mmCIF file of C-alpha atoms in Angstrom:
data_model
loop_
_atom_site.group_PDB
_atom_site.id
_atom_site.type_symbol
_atom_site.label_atom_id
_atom_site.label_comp_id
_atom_site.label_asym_id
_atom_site.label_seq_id
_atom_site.Cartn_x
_atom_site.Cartn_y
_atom_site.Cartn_z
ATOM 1 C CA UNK A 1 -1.329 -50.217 155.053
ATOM 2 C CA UNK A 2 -4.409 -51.182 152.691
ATOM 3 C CA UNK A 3 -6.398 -54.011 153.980
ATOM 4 C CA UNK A 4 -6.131 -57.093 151.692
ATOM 5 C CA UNK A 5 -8.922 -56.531 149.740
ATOM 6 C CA UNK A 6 -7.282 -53.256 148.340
ATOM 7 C CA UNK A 7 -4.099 -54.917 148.078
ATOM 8 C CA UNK A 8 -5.867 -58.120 145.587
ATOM 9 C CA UNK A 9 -7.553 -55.626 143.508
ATOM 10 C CA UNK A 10 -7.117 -56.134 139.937
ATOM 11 C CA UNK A 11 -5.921 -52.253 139.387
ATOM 12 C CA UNK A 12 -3.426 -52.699 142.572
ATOM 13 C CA UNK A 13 -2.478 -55.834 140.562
ATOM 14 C CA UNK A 14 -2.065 -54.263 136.923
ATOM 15 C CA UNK A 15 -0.266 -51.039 138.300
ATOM 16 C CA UNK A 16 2.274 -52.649 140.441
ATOM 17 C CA UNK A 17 3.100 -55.220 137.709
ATOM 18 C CA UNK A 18 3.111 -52.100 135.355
ATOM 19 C CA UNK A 19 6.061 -50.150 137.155
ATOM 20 C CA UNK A 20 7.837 -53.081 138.049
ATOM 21 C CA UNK A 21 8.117 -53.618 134.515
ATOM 22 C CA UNK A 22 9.119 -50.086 133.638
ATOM 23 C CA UNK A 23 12.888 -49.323 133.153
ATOM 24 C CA UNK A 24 13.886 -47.078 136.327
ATOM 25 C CA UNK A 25 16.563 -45.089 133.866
ATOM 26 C CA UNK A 26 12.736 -43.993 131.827
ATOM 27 C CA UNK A 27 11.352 -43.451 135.263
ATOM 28 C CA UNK A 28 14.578 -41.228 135.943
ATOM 29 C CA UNK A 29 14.150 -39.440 132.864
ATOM 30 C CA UNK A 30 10.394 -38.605 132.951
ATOM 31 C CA UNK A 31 11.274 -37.286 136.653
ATOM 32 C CA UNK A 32 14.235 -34.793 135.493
ATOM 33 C CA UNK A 33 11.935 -33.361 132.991
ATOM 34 C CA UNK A 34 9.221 -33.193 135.323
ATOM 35 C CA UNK A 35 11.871 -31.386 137.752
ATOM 36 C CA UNK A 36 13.130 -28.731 135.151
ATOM 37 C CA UNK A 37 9.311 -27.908 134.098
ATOM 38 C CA UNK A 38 8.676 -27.206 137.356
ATOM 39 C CA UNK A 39 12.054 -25.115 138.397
ATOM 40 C CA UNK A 40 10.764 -23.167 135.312
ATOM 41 C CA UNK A 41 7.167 -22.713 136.177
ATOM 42 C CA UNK A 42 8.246 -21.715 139.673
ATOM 43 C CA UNK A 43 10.628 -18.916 138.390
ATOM 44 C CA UNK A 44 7.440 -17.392 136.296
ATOM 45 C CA UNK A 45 5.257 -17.769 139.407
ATOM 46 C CA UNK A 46 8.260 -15.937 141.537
ATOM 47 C CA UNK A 47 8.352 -13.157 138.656
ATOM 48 C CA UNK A 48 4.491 -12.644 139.022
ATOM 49 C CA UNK A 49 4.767 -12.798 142.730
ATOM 50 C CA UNK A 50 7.265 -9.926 143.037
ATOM 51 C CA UNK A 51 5.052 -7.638 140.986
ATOM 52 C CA UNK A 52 2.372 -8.740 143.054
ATOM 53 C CA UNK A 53 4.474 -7.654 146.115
ATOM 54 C CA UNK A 54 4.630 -4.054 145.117
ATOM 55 C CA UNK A 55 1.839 -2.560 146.677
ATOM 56 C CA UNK A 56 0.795 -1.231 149.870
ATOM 57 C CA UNK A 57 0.077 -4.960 151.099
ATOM 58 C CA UNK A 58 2.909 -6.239 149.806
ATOM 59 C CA UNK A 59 1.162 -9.673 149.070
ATOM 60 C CA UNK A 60 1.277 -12.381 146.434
ATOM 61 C CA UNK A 61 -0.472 -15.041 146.046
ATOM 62 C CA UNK A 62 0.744 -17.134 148.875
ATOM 63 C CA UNK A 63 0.440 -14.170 150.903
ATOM 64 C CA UNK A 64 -3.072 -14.505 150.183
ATOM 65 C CA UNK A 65 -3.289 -18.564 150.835
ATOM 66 C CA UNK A 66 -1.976 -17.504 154.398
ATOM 67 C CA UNK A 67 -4.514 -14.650 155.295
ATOM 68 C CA UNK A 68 -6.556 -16.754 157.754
ATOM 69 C CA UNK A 69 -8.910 -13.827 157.159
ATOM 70 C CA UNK A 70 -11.747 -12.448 154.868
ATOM 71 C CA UNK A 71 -10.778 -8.585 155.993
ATOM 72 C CA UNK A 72 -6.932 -9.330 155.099
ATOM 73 C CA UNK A 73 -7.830 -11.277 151.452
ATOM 74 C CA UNK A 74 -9.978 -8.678 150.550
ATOM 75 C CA UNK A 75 -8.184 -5.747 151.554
ATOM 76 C CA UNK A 76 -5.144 -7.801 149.218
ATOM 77 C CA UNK A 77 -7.757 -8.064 146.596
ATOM 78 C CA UNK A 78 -8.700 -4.397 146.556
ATOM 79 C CA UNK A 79 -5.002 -3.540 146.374
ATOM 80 C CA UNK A 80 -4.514 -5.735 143.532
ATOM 81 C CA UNK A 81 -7.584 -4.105 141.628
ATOM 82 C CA UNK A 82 -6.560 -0.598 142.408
ATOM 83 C CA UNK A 83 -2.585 -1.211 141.246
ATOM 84 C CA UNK A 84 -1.933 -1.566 137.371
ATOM 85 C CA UNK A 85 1.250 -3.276 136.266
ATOM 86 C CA UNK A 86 3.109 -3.301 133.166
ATOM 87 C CA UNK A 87 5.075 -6.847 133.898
ATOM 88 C CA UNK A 88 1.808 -8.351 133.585
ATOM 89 C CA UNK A 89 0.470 -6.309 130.382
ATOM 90 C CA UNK A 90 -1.563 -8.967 127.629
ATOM 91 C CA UNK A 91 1.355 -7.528 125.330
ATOM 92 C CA UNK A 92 4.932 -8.136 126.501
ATOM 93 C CA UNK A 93 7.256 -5.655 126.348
ATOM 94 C CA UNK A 94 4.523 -2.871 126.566
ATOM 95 C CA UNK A 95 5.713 -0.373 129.033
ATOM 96 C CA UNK A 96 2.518 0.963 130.479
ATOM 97 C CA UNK A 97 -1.030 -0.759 130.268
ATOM 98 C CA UNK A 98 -4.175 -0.246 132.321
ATOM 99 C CA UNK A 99 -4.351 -4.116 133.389
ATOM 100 C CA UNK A 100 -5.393 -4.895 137.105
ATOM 101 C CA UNK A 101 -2.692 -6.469 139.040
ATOM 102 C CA UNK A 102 -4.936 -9.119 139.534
ATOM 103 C CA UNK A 103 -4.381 -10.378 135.954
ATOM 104 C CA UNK A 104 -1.089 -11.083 137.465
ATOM 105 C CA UNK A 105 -2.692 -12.828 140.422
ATOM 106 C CA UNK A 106 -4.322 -14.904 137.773
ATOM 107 C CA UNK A 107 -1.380 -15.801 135.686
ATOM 108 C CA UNK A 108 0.371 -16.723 138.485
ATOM 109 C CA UNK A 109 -2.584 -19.271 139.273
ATOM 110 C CA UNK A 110 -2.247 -20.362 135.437
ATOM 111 C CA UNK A 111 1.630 -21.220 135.880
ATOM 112 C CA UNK A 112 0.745 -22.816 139.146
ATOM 113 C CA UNK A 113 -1.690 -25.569 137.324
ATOM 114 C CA UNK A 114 1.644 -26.635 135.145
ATOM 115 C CA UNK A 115 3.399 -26.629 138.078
ATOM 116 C CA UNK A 116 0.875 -29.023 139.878
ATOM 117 C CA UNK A 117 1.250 -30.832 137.129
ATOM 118 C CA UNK A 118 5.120 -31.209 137.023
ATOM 119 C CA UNK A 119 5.359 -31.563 141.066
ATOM 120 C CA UNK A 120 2.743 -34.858 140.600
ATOM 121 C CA UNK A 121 4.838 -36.693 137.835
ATOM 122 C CA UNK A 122 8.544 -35.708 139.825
ATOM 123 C CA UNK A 123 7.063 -36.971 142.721
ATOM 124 C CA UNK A 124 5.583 -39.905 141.253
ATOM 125 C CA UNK A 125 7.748 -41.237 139.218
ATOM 126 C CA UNK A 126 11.179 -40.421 141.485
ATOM 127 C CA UNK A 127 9.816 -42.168 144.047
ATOM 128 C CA UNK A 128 9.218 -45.401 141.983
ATOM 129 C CA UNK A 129 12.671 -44.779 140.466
ATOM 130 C CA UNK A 130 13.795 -44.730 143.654
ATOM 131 C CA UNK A 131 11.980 -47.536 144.842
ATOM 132 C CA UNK A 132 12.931 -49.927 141.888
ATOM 133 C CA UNK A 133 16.929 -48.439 142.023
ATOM 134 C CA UNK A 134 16.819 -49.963 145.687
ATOM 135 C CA UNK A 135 15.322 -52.946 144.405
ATOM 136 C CA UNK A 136 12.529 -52.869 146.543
ATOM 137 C CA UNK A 137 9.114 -54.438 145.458
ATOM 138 C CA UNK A 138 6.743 -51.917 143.856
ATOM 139 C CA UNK A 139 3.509 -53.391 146.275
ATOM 140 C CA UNK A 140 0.325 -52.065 147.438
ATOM 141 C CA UNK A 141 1.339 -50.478 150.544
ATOM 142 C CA UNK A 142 4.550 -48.774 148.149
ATOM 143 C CA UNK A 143 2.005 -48.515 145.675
ATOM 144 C CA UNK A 144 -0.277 -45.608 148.028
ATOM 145 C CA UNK A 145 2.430 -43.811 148.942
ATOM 146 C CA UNK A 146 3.355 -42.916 145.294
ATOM 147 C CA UNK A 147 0.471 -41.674 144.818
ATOM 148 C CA UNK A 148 0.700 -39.045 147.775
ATOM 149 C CA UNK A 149 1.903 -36.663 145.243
ATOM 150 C CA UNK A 150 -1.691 -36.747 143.582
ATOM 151 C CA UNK A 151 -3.251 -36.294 146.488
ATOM 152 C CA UNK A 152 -1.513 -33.036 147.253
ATOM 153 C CA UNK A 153 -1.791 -32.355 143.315
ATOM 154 C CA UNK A 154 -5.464 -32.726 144.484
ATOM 155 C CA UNK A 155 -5.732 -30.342 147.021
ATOM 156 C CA UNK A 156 -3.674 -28.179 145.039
ATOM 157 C CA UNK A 157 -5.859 -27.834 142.220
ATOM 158 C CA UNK A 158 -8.886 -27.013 144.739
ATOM 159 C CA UNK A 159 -7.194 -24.903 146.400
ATOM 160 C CA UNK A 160 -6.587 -22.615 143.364
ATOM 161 C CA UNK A 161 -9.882 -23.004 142.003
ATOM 162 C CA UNK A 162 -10.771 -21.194 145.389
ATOM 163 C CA UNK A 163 -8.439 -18.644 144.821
ATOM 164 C CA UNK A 164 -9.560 -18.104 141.376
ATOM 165 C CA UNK A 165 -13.131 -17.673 142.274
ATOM 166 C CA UNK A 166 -12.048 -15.563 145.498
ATOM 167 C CA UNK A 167 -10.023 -13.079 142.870
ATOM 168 C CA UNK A 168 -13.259 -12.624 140.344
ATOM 169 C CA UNK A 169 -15.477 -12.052 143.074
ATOM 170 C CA UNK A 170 -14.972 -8.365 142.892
#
């Protein structure tokens, strides 16, 4: 997969000697709490997402990553703006505040960076895990598919900066 040169560098070197060393049952457990932070992030983001859902264009936030147009995200933006919420009030508990829905827009984004987060390390490290349970060797070409997870962690993170600059653009 990576031409030699990649494979002989002395980071390629260090890591794969690094997580060979490392005990899979620490691998196993840094995965499982990586897995529960992100079951728990995902219910907040599901909690912010059905308030989002509430209006006239019944959209969250991955309703908005799937408009394909500028008319549709902005008309979703506009509802969001118009709506107030009390599920997403600064104060919890408060049963009525004049906050924009799109504060809940924007926590959901804020519980989505922790998710990123979580998503990365599971990946990561249950894939070595896995990799070392099966005894196979931890080696360069091993070594870039772990790290697909951070790539998509990547994309992730631009992706909602996007989204947070396309929600403050009003």
């Amino acid at each position: 997969m990576w031409p030699e040169p990649v494979r002989s560098a002395a980071w390629v070197v260090r890591m794969t000697a690094w997580l060979q060393a490392v005990p899979p049952w620490l691998l196993i457990a840094v995965a499982l709490v990586a897995l529960a932070a992100a079951v728990a992030l995902a219910k907040d983001m599901r909690a912010y997402g059905d308030e989002l859902r509430q209006g006239p264009a019944h959209a969250d936030v991955v309703t908005l990553q799937l408009a394909f147009s500028a008319e549709k995200g902005v008309r979703i933006r506009q509802d969001w703006a118009r709506r107030n919420t009390s599920a997403c009030c600064p104060v919890p508990g408060k049963a009525a505040c004049e906050t924009p829905l799109s504060d809940c827009a924007l926590k959901s984004i804020r519980a989505d960076w922790g998710f990123i987060a979580a998503y990365v390390v599971f990946g990561f490290a249950g894939l070595i895990a896995l990799l070392r349970l099966l005894r196979v060797s931890v080696d360069g070409n091993w070594l870039a598919i772990s790290l697909l997870p951070l790539g998509a962690g990547a994309l992730d993170v631009g992706e909602n900066l996007l989204h947070l600059r396309f929600i403050d653009s009003e």
